[in-house]
mmCIF file of C-alpha atoms and ligand atoms in Angstrom:
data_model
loop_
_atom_site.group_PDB
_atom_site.id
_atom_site.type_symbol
_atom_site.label_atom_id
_atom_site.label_comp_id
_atom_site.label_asym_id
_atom_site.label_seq_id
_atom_site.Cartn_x
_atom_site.Cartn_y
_atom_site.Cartn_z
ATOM 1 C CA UNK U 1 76.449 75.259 76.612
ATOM 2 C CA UNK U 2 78.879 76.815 73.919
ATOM 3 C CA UNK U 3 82.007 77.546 75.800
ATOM 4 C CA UNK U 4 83.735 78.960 72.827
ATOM 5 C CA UNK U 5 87.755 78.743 72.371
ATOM 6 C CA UNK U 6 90.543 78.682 75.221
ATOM 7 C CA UNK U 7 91.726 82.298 75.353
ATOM 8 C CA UNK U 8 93.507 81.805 78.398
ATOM 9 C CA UNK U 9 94.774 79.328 80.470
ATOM 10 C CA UNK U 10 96.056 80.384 84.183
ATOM 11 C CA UNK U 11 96.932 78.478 87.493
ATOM 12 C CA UNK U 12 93.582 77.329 88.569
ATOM 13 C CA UNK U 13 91.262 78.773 85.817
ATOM 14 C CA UNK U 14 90.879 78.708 82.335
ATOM 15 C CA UNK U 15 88.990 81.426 80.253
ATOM 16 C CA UNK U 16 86.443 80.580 76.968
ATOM 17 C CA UNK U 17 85.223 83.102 74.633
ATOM 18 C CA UNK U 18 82.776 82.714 72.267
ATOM 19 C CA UNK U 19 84.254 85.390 69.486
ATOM 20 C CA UNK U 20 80.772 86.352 69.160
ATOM 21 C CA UNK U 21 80.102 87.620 72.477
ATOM 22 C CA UNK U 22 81.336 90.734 73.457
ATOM 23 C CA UNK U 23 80.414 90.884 76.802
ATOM 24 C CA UNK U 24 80.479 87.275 78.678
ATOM 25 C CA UNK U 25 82.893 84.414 78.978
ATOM 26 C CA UNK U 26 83.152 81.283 80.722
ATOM 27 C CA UNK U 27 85.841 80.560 83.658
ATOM 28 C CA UNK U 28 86.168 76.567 84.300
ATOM 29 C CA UNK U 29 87.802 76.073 87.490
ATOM 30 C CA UNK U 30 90.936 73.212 87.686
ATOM 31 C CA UNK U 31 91.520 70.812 89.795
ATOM 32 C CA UNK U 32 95.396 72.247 90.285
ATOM 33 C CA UNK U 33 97.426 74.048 93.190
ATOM 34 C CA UNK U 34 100.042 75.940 92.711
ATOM 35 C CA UNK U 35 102.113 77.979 94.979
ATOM 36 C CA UNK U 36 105.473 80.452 95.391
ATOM 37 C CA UNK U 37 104.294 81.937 91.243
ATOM 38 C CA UNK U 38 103.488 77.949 90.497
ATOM 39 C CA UNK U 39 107.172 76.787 91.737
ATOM 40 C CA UNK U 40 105.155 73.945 93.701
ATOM 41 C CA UNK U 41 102.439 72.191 91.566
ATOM 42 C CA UNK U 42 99.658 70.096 93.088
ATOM 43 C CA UNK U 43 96.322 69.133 92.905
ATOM 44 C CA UNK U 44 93.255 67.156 93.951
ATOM 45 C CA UNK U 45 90.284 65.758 92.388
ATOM 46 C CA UNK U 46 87.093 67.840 92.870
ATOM 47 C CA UNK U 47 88.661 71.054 93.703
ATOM 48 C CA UNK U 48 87.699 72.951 90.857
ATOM 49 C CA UNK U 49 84.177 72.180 91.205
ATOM 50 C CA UNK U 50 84.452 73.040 95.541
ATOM 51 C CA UNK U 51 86.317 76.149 94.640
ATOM 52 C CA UNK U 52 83.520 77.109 91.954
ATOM 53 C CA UNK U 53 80.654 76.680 94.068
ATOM 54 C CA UNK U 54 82.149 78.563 97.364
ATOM 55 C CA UNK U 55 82.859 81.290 95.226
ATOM 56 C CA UNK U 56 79.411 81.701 93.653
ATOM 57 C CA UNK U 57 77.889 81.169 96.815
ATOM 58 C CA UNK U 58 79.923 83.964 98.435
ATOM 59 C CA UNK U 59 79.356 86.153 94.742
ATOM 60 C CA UNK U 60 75.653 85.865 95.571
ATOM 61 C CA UNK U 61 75.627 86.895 99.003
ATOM 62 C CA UNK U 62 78.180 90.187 97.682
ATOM 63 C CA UNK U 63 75.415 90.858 95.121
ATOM 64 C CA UNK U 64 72.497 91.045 97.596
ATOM 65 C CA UNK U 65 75.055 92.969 99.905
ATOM 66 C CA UNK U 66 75.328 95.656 96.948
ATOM 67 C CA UNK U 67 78.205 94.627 95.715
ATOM 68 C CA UNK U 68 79.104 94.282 92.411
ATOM 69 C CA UNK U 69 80.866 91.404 90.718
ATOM 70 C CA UNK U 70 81.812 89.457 87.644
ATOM 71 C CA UNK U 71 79.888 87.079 88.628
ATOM 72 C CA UNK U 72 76.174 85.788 86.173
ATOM 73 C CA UNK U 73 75.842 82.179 86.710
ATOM 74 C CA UNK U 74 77.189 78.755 87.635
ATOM 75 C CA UNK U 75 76.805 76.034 85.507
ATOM 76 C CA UNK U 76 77.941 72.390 87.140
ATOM 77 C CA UNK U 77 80.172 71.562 87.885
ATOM 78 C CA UNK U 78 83.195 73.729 87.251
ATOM 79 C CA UNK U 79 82.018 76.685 84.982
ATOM 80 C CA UNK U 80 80.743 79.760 86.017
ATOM 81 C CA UNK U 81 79.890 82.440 83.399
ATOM 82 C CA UNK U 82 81.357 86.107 83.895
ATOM 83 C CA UNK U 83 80.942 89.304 82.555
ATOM 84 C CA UNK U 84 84.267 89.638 80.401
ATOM 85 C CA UNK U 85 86.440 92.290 82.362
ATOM 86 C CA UNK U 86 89.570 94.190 81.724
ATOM 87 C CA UNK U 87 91.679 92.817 84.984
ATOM 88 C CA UNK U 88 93.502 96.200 86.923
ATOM 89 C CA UNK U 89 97.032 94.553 87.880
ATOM 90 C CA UNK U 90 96.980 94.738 91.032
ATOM 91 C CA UNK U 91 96.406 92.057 93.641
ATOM 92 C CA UNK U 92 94.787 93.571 96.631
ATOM 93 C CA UNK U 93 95.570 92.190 99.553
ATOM 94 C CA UNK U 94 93.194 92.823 103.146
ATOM 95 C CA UNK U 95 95.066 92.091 106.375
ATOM 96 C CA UNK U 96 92.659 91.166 109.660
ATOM 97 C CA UNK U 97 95.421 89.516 111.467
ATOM 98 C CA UNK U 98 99.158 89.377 110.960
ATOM 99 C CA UNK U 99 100.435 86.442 109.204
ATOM 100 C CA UNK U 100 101.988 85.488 105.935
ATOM 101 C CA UNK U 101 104.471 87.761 104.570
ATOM 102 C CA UNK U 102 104.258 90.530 106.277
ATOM 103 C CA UNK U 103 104.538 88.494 109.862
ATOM 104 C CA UNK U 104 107.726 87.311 107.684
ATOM 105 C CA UNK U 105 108.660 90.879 106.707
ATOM 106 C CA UNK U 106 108.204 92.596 110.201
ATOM 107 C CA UNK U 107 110.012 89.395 112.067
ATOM 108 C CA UNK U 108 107.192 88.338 114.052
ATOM 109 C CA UNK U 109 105.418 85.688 115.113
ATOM 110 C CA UNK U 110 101.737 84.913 113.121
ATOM 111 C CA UNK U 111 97.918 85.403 114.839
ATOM 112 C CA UNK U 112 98.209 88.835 115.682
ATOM 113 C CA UNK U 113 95.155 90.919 115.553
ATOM 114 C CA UNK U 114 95.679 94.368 113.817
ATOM 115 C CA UNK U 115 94.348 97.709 115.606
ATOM 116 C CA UNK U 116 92.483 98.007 112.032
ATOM 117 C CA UNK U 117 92.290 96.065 108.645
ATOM 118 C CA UNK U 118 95.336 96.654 106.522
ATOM 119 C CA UNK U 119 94.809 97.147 102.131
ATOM 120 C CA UNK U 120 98.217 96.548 100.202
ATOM 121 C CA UNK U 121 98.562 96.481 96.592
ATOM 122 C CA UNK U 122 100.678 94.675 94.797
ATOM 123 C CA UNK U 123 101.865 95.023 91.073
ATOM 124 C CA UNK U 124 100.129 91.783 89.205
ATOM 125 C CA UNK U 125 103.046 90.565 86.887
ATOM 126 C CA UNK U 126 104.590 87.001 87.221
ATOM 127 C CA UNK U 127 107.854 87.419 86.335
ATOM 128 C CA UNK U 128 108.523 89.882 88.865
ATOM 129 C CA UNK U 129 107.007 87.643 91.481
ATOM 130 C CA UNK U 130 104.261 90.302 91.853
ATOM 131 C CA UNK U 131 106.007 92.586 93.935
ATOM 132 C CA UNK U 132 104.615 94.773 96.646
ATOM 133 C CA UNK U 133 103.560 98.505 95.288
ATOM 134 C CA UNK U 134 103.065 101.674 97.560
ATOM 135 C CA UNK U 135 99.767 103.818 96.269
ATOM 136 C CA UNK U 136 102.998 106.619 95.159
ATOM 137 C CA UNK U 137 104.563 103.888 93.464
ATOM 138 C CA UNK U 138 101.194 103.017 91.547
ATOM 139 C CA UNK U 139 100.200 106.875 90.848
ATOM 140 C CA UNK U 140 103.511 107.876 89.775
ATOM 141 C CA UNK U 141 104.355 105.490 87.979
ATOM 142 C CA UNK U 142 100.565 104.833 86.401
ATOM 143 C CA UNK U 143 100.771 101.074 86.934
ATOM 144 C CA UNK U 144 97.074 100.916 87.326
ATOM 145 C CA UNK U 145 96.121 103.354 84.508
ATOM 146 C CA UNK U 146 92.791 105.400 85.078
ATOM 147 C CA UNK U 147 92.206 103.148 88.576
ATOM 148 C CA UNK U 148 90.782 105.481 91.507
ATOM 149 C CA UNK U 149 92.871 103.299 94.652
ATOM 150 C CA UNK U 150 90.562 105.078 97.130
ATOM 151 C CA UNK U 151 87.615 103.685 95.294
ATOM 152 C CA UNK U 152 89.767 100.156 95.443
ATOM 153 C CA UNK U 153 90.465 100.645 99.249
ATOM 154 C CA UNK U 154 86.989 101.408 99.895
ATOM 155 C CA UNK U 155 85.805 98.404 97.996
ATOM 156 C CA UNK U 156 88.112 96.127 99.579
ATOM 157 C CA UNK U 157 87.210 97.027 103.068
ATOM 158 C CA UNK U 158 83.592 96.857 102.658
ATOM 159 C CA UNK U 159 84.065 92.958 101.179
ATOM 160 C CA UNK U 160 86.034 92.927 104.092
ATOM 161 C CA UNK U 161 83.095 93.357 106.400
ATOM 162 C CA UNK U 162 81.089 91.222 104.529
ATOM 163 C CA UNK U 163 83.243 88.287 104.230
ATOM 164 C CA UNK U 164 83.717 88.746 107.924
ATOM 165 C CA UNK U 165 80.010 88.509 108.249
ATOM 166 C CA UNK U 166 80.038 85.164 106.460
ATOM 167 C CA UNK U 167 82.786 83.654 107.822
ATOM 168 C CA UNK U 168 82.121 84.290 112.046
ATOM 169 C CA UNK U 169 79.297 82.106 112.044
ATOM 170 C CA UNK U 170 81.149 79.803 110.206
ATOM 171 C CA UNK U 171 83.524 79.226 112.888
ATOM 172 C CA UNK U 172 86.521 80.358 110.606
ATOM 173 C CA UNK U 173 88.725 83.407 111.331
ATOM 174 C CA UNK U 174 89.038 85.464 108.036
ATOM 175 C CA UNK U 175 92.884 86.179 108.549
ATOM 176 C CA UNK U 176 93.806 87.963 105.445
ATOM 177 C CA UNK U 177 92.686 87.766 101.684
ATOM 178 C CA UNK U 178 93.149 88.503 97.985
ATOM 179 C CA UNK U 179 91.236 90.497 95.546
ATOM 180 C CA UNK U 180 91.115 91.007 91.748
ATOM 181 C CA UNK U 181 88.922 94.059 90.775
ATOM 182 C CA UNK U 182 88.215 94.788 86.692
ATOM 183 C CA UNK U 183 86.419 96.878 84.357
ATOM 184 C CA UNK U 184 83.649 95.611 81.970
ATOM 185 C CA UNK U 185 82.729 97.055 78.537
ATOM 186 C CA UNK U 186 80.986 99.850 80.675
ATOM 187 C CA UNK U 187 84.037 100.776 82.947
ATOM 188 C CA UNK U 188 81.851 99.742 85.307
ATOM 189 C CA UNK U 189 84.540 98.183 88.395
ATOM 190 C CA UNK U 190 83.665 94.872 88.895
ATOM 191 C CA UNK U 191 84.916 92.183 91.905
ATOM 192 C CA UNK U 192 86.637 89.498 89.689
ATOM 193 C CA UNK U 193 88.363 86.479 89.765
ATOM 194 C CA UNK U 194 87.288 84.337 92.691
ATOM 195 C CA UNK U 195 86.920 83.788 96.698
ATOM 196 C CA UNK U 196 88.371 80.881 98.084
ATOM 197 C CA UNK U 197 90.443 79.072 100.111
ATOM 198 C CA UNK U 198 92.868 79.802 97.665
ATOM 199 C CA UNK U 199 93.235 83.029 97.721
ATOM 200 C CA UNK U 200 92.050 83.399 101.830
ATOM 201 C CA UNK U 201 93.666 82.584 105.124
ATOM 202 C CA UNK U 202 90.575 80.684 106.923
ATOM 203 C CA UNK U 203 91.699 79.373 110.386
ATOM 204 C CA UNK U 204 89.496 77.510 113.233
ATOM 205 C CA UNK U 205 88.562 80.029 115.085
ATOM 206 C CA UNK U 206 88.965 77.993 118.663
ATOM 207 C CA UNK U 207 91.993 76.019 117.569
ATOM 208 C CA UNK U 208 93.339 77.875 115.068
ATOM 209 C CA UNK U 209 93.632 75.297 112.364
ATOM 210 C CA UNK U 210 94.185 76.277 108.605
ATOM 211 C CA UNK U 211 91.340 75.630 106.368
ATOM 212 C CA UNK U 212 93.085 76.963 103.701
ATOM 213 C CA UNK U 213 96.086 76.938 100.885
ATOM 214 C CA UNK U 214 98.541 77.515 103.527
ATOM 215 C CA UNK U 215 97.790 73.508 104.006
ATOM 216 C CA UNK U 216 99.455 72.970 100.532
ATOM 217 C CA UNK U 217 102.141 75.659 100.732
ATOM 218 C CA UNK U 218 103.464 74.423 103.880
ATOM 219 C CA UNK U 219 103.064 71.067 103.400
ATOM 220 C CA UNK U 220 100.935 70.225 106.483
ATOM 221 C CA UNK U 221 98.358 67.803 104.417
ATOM 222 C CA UNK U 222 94.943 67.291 104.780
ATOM 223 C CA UNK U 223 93.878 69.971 101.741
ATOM 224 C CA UNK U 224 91.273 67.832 100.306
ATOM 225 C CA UNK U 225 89.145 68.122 103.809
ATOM 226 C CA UNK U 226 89.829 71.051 104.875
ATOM 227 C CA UNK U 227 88.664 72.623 101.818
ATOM 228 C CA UNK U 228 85.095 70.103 102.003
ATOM 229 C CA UNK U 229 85.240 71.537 105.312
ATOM 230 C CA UNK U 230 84.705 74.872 104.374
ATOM 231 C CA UNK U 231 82.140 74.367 101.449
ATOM 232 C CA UNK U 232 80.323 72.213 103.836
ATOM 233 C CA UNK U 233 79.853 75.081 106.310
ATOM 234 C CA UNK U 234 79.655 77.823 103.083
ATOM 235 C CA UNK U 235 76.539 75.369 102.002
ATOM 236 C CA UNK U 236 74.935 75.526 105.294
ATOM 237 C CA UNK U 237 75.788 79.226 106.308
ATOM 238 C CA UNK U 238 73.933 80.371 102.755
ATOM 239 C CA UNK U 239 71.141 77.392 102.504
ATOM 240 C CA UNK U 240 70.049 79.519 106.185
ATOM 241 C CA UNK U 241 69.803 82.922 104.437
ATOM 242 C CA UNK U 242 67.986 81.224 101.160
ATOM 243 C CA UNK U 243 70.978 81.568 99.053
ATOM 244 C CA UNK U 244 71.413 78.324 97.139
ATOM 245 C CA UNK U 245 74.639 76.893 94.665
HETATM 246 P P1 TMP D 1 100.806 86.952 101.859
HETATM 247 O O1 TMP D 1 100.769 87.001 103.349
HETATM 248 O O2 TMP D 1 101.616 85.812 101.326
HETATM 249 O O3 TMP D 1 101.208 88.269 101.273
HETATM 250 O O4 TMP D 1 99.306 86.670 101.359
HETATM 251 C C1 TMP D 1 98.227 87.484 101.765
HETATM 252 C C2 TMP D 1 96.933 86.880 101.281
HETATM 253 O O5 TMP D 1 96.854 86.907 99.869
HETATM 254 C C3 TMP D 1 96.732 85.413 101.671
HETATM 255 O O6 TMP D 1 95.389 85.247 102.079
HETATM 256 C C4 TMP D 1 96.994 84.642 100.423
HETATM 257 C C5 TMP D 1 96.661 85.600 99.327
HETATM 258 N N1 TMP D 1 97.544 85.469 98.176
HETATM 259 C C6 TMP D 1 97.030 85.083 96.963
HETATM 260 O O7 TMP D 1 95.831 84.837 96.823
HETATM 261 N N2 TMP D 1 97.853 84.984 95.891
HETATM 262 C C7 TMP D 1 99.185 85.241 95.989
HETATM 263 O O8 TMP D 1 99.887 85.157 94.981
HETATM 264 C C8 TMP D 1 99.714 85.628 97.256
HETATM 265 C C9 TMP D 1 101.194 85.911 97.430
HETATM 266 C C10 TMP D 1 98.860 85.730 98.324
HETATM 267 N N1 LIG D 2 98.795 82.113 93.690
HETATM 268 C C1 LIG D 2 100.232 82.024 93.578
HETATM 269 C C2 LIG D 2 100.633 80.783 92.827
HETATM 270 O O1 LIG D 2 99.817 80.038 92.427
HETATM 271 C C3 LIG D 2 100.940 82.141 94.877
HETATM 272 C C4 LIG D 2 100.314 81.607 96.126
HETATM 273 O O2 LIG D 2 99.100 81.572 96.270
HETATM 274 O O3 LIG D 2 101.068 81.206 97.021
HETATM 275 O O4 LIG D 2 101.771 80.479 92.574
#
């Protein structure tokens, strides 16, 4: 395995080209947590490669859904190979529930179920704190240059009803989420980055426990397991449909 040279190093992932391929590059998955734009730093051992397999597994069960990703292989244990993309910059956010900021923003308590899945967008830049964006904001202003949003929102909302299908059995309410979408060499729009808890709000769905970052951004412990928690029950949901790390 030739990973090639670092060409970029972010908060939980770290990108290898080899300068002679034009199309592919590696993504190793770190062990680190960070939260608030990386104001709190963390991390624990075996994350990256618990991270790295729940998100293949859940990139496999997109692709036989129809839906397109990054995603080519997995290579133990904390490298998966991806189709090089150019990253839109936007973070797309689904809502299922009310929680997180916008519970924050509206002054209200968390857990409530919304009449219909919510898709915000917000402007990917870190020092700005990646602020929220309205789709006027984004067209006007052409902070997404030659990105259809409808196609984005439709995208979005049909992971949506996938991931939901994963996660129900699971046990584990699929609160709210992040995407990253990009464009290959084709312009082909690709799901990127990862799924995770990272980037997910996963709670119990009987007791409403977090299986997710929230653990680590609120400081309520107990990361480590939840997150084996959640691969555990990934590994079994997908081993039952013949979908395999
Ligand atoms: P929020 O409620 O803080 O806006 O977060 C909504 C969802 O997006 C939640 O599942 C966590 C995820 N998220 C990220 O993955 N990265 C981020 O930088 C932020 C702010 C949220
Ligand atoms: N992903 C962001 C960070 O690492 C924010 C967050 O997830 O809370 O800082």
């Amino acid at each position: 395995m030739n990973l090639g040279t670092l060409v970029y190093e972010g908060k939980g992932k770290k990108i290898y080209k080899d300068p002679a391929d034009q199309r592919q590059v590696w993504m190793e998955f770190k062990d680190d947590l960070t939260a608030f734009n990386a104001q709190k730093k963390g991390s624990f051992s075996g994350k990256g490669r618990l991270n790295g397999e729940m998100a293949t597994l859940i990139f496999r069960y997109l692709k036989r859904a129809g839906i397109p990703s990054h995603f080519v292989s997995w290579e133990p244990d904390r490298f998966m190979r991806v189709e090089e993309v150019k990253i839109i910059p936007l973070e797309v956010v689904v809502r299922n529930y009310l929680a997180g900021s916008l519970a924050k923003k509206l002054g209200k308590e968390e857990g409530e179920k919304l009449p219909r899945p919510i898709v915000e967008f917000y402007y990917k830049d870190d020092g700005l704190n990646d602020p929220f964006v309205s789709d006027d904001q984004i067209m006007a202003l052409n902070l997404a240059p030659g990105t259809d949003l409808m196609a984005l929102k439709t995208a979005a909302l049909e992971i949506n009803v996938h991931l939901r299908e994963i996660f129900r059995p699971m046990g584990l309410r699929l609160v709210d989420f992040k995407l990253e979408f990009g464009r290959d060499v084709d312009g082909r729009l690709l799901l990127a980055d990862e799924i995770t808890p990272d980037g997910c709000r996963l709670w119990d769905e009987k007791t409403l426990e977090k299986f997710d970052k929230d653990r680590f951004r609120r400081d309520l412990g107990g990361i480590d397991h939840a997150y084996k928690e959640v691969h555990k029950r990934l590994v079994s949901f997908m081993r039952e449909r013949g979908i395999e790390i």
